[in-house]
PDB file of N, CA and C in Angstrom:
ATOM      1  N   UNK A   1      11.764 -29.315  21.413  1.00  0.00           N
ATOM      2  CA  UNK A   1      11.369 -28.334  20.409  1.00  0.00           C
ATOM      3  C   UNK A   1      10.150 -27.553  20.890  1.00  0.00           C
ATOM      4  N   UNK A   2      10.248 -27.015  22.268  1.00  0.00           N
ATOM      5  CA  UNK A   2       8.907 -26.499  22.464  1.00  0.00           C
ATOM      6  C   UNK A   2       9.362 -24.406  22.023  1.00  0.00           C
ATOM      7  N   UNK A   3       8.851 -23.803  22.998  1.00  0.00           N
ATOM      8  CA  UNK A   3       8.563 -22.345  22.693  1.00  0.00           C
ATOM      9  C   UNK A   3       9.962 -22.025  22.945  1.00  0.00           C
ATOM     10  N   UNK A   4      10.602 -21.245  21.676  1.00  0.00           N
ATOM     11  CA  UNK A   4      11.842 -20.310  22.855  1.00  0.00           C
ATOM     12  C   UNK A   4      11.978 -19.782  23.874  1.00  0.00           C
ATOM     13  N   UNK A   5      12.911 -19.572  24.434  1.00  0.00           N
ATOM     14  CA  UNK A   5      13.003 -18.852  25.604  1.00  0.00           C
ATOM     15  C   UNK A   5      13.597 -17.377  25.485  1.00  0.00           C
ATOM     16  N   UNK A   6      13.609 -16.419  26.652  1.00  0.00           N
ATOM     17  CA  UNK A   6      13.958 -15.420  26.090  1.00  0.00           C
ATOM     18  C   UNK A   6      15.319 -15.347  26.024  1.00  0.00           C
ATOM     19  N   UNK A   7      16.505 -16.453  25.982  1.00  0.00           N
ATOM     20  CA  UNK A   7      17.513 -16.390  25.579  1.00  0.00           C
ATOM     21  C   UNK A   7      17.797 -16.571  24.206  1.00  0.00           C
ATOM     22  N   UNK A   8      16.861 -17.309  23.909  1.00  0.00           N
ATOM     23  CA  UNK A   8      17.013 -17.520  22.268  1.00  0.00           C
ATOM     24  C   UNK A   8      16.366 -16.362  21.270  1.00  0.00           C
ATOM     25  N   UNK A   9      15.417 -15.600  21.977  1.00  0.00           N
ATOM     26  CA  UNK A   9      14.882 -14.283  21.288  1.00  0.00           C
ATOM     27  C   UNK A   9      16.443 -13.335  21.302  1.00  0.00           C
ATOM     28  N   UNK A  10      16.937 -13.431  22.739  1.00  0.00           N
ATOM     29  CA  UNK A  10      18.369 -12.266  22.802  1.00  0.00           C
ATOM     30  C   UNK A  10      19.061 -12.527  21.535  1.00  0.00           C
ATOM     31  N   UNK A  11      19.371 -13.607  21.633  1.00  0.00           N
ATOM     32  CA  UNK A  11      20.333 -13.951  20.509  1.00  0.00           C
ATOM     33  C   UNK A  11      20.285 -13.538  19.333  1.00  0.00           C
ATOM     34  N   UNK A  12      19.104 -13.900  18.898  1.00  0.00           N
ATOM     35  CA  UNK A  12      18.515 -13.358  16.970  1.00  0.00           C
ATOM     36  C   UNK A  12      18.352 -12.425  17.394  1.00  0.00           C
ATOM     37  N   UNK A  13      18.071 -11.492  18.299  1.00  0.00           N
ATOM     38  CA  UNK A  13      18.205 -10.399  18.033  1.00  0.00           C
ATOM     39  C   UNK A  13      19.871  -9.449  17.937  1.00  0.00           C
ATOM     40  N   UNK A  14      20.435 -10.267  18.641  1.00  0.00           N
ATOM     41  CA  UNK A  14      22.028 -10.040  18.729  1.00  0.00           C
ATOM     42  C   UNK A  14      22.574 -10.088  17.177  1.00  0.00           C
ATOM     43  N   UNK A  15      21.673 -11.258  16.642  1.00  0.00           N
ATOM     44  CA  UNK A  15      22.392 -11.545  14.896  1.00  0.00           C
ATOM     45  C   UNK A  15      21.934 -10.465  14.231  1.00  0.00           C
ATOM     46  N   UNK A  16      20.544 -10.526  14.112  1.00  0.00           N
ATOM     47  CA  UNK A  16      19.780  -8.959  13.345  1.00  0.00           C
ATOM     48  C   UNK A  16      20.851  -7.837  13.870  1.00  0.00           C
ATOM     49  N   UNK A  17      21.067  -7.178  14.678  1.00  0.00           N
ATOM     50  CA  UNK A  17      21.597  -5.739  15.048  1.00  0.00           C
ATOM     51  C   UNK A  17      23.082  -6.138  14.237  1.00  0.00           C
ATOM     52  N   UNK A  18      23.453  -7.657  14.789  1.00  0.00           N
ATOM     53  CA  UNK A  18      25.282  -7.431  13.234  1.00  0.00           C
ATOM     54  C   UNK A  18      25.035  -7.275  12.448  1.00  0.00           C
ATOM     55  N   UNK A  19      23.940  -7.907  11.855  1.00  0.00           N
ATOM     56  CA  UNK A  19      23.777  -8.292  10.428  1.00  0.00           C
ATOM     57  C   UNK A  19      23.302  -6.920   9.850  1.00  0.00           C
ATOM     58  N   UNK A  20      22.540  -5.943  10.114  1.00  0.00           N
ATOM     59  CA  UNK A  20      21.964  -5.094   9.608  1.00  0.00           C
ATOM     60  C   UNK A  20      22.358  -3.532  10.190  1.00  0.00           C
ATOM     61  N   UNK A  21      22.752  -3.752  11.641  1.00  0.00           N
ATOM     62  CA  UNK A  21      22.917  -2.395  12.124  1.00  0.00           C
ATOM     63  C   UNK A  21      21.952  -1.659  12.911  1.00  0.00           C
ATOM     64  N   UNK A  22      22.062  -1.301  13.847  1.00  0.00           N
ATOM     65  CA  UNK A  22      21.296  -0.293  14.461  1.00  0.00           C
ATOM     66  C   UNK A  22      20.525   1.147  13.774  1.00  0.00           C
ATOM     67  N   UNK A  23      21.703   1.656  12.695  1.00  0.00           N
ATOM     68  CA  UNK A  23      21.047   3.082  11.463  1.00  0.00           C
ATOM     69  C   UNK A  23      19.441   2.212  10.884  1.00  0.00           C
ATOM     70  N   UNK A  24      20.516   1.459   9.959  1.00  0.00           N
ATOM     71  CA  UNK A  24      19.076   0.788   9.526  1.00  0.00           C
ATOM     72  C   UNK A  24      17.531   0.192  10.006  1.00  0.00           C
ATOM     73  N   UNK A  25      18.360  -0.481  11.227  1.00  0.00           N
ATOM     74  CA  UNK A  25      17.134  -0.949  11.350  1.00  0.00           C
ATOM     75  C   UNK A  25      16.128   0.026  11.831  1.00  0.00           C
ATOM     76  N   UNK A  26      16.894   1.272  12.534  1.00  0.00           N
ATOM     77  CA  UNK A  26      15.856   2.044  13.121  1.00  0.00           C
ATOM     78  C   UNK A  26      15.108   3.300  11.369  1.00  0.00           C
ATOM     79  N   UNK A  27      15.449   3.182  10.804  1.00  0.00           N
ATOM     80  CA  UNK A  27      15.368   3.624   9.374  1.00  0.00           C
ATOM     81  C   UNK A  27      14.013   2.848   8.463  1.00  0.00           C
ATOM     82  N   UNK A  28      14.378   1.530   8.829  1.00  0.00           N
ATOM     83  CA  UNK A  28      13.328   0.701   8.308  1.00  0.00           C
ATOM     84  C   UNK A  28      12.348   0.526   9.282  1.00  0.00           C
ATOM     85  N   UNK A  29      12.267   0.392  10.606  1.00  0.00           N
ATOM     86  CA  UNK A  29      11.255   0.989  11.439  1.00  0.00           C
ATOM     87  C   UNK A  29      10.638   2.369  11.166  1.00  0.00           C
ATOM     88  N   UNK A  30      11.224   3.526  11.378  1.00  0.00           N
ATOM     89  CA  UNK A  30      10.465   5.332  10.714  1.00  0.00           C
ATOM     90  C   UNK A  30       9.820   4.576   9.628  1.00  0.00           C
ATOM     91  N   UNK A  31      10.449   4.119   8.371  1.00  0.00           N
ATOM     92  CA  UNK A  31       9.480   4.026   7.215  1.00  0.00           C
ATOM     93  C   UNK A  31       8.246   2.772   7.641  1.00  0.00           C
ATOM     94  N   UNK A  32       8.298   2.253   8.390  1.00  0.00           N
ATOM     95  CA  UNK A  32       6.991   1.341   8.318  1.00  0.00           C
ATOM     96  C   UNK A  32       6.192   2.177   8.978  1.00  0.00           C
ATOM     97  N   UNK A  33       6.645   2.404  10.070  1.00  0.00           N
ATOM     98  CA  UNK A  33       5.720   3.421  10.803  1.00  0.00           C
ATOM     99  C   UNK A  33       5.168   4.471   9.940  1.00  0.00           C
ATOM    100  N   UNK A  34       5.665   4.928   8.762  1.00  0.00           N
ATOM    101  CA  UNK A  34       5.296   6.044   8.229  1.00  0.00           C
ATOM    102  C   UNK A  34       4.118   5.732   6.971  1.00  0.00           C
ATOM    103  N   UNK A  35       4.649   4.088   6.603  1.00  0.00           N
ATOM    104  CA  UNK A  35       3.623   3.809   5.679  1.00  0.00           C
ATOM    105  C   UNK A  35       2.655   3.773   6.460  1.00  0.00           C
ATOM    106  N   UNK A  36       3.008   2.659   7.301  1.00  0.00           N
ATOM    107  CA  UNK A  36       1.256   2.563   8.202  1.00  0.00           C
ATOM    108  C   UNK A  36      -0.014   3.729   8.566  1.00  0.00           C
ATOM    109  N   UNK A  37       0.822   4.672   9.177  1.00  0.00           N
ATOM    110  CA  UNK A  37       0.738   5.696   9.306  1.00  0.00           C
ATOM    111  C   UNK A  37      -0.347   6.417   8.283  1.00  0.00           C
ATOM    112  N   UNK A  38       0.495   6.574   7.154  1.00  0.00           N
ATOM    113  CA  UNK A  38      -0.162   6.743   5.574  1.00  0.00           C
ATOM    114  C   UNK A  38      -1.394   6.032   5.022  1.00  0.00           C
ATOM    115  N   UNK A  39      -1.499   4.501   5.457  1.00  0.00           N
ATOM    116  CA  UNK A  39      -2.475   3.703   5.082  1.00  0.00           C
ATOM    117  C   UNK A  39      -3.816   3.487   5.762  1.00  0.00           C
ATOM    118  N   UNK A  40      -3.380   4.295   7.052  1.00  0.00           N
ATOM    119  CA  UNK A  40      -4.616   4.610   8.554  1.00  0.00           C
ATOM    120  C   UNK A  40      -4.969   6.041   7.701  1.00  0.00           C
ATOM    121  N   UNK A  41      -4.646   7.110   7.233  1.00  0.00           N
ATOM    122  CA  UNK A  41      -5.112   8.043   6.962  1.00  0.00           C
ATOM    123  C   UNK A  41      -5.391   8.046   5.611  1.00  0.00           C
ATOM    124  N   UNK A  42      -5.601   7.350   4.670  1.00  0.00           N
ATOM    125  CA  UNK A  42      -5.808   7.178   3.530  1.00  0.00           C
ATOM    126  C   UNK A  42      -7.352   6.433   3.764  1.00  0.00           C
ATOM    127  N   UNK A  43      -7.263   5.529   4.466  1.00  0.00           N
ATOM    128  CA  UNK A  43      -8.278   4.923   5.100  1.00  0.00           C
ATOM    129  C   UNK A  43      -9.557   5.412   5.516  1.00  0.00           C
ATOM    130  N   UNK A  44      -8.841   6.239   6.466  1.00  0.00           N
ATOM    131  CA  UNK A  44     -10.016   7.639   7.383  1.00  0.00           C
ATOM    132  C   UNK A  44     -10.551   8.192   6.113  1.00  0.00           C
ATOM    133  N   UNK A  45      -9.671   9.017   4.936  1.00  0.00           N
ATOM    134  CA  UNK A  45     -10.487   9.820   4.106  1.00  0.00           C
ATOM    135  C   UNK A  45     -10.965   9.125   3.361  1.00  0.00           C
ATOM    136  N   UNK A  46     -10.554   8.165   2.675  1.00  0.00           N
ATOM    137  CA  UNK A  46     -11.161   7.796   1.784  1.00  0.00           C
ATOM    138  C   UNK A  46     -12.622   7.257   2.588  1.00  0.00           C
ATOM    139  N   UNK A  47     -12.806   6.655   3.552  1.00  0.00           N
ATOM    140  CA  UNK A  47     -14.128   6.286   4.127  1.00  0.00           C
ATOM    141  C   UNK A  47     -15.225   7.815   4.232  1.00  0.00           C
ATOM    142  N   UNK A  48     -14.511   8.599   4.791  1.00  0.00           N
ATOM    143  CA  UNK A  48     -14.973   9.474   4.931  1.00  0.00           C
ATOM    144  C   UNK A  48     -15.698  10.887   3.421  1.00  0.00           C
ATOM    145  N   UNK A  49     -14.632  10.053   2.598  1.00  0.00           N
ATOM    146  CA  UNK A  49     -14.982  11.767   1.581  1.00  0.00           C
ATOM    147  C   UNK A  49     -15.621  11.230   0.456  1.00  0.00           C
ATOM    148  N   UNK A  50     -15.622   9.103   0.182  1.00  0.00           N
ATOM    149  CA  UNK A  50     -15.652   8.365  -1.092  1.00  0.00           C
ATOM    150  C   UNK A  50     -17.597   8.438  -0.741  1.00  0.00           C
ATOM    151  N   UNK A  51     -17.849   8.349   0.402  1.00  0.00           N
ATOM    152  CA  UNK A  51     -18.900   7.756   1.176  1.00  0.00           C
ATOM    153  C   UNK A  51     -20.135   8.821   0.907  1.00  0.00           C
ATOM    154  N   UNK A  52     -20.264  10.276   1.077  1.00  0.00           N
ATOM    155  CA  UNK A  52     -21.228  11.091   0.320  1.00  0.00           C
ATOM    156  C   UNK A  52     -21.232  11.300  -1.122  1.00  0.00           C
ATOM    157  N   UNK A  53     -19.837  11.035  -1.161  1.00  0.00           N
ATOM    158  CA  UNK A  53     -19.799  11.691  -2.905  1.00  0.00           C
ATOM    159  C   UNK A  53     -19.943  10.643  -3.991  1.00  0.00           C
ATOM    160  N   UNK A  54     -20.353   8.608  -3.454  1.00  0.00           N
ATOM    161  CA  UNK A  54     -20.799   8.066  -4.265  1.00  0.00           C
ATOM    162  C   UNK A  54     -22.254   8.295  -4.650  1.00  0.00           C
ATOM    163  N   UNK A  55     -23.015   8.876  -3.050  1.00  0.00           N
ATOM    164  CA  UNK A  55     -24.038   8.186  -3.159  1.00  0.00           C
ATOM    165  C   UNK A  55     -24.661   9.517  -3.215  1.00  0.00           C
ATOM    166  N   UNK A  56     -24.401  10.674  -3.894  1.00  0.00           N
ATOM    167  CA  UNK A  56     -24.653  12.031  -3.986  1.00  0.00           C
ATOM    168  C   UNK A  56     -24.161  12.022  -5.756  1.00  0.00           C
ATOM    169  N   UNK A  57     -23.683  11.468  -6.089  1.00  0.00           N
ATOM    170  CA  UNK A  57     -23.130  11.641  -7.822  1.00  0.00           C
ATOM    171  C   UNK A  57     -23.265  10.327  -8.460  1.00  0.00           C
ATOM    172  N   UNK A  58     -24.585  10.858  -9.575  1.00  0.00           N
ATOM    173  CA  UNK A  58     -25.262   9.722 -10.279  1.00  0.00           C
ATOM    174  C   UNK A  58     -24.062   8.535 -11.036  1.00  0.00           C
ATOM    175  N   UNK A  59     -23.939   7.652 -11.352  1.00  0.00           N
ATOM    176  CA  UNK A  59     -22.947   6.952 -12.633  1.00  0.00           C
ATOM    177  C   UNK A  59     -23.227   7.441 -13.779  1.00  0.00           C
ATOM    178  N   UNK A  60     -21.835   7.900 -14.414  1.00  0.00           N
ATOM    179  CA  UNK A  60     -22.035   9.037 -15.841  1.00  0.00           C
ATOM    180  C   UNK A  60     -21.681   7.516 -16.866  1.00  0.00           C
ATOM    181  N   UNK A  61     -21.911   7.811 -17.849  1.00  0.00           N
ATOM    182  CA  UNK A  61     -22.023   6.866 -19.262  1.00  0.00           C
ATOM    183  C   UNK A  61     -20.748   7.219 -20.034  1.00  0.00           C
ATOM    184  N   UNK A  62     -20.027   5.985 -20.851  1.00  0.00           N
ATOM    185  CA  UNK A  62     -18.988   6.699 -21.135  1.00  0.00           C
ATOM    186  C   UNK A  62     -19.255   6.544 -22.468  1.00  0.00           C
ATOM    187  N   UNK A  63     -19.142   7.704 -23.093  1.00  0.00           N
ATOM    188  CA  UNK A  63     -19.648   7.873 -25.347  1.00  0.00           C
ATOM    189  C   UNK A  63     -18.605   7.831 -25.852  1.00  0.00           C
ATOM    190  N   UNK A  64     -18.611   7.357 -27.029  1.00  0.00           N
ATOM    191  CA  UNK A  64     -17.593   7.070 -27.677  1.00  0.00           C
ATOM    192  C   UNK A  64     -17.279   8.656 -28.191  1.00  0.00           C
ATOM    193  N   UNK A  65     -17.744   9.718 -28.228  1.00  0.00           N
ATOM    194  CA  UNK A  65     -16.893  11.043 -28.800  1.00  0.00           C
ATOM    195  C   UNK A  65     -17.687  12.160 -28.039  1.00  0.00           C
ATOM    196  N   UNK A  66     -17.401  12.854 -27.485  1.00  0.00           N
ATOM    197  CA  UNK A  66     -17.864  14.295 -27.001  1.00  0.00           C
ATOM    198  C   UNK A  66     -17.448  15.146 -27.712  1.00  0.00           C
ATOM    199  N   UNK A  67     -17.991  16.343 -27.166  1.00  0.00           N
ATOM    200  CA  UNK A  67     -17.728  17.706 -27.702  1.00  0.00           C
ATOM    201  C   UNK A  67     -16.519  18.362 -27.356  1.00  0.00           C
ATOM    202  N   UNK A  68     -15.527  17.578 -25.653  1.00  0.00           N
ATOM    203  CA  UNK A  68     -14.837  18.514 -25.128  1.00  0.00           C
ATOM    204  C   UNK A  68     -13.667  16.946 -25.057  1.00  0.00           C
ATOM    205  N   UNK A  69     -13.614  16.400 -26.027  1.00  0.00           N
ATOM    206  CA  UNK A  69     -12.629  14.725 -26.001  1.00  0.00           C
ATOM    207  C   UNK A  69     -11.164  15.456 -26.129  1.00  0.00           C
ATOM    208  N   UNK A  70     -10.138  14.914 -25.892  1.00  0.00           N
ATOM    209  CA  UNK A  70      -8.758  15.077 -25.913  1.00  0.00           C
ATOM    210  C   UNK A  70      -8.352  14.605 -27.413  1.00  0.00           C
ATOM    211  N   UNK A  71      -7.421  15.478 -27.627  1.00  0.00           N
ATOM    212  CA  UNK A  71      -6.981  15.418 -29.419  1.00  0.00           C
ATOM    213  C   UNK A  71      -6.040  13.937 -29.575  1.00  0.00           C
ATOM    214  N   UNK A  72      -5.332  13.846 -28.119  1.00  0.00           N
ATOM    215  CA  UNK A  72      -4.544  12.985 -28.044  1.00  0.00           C
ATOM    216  C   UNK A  72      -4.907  11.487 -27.648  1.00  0.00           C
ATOM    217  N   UNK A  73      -5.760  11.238 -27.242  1.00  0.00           N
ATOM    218  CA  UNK A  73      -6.699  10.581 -26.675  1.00  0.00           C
ATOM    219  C   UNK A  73      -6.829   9.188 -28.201  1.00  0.00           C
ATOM    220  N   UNK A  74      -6.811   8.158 -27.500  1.00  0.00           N
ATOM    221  CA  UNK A  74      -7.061   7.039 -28.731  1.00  0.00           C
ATOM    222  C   UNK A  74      -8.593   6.321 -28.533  1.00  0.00           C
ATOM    223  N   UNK A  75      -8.771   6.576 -29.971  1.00  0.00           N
ATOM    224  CA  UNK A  75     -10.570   6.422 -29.949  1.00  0.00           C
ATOM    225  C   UNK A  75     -10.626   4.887 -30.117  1.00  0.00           C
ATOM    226  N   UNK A  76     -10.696   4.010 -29.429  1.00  0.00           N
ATOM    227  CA  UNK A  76     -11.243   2.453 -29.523  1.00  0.00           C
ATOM    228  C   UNK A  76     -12.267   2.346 -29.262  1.00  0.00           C
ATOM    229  N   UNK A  77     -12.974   1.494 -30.619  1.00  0.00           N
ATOM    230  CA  UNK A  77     -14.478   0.902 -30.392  1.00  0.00           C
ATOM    231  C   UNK A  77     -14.359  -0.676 -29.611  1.00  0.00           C
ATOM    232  N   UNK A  78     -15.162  -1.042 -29.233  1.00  0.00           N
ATOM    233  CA  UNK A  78     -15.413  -2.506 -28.114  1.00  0.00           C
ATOM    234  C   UNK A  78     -16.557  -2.890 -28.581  1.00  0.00           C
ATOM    235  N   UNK A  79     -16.213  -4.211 -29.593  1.00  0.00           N
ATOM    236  CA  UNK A  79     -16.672  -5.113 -30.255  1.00  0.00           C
ATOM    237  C   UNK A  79     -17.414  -6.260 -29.384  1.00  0.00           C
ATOM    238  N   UNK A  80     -18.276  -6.474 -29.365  1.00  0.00           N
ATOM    239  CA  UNK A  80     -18.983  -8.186 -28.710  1.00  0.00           C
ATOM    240  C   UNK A  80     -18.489  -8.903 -29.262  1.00  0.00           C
ATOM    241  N   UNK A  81     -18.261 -10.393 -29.014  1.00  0.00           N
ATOM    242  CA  UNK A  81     -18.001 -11.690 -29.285  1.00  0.00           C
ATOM    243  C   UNK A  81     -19.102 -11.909 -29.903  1.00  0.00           C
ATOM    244  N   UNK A  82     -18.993 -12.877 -31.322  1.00  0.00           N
ATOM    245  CA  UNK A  82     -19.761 -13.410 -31.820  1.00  0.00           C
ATOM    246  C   UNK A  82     -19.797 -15.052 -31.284  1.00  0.00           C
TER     247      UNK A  82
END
């Protein structure tokens, strides 16, 4: 029971390509690549654009009613535990 060999990698890979197909699998490869892809550049900006604009914009307070509130908007008060 030690490490496979690369005959036993051929093989499962022989089962994967019946089992699933060559379309697909190369289909589900593009989309990982594409999330990843997505999650490296989500990454970059958000480091990049979250990073002046926390520490450049004070923390605002949130009031229970303004002048400019949404009509639709549901007004809940937040009670303490006694």
């Amino acid at each position: 029971m030690g490490s496979f060999s690369i005959w036993h990698w051929l093989i499962v890979l022989l089962v994967v390509v019946m089992i699933f197909g060559t379309k697909k699998l190369r289909n589900m490869g593009s989309d990982l690549g594409g999330a990843v892809k997505g999650f490296k550049d989500g990454m970059k900006d958000g480091a990049s654009s979250d990073a002046p604009a926390a520490a450049s914009a004070p923390a605002q307070q949130v009031t229970g009613q303004s002048a400019n509130s949404d009509k639709s908007a549901i007004d809940v008060e937040a009670r303490q535990k006694s």
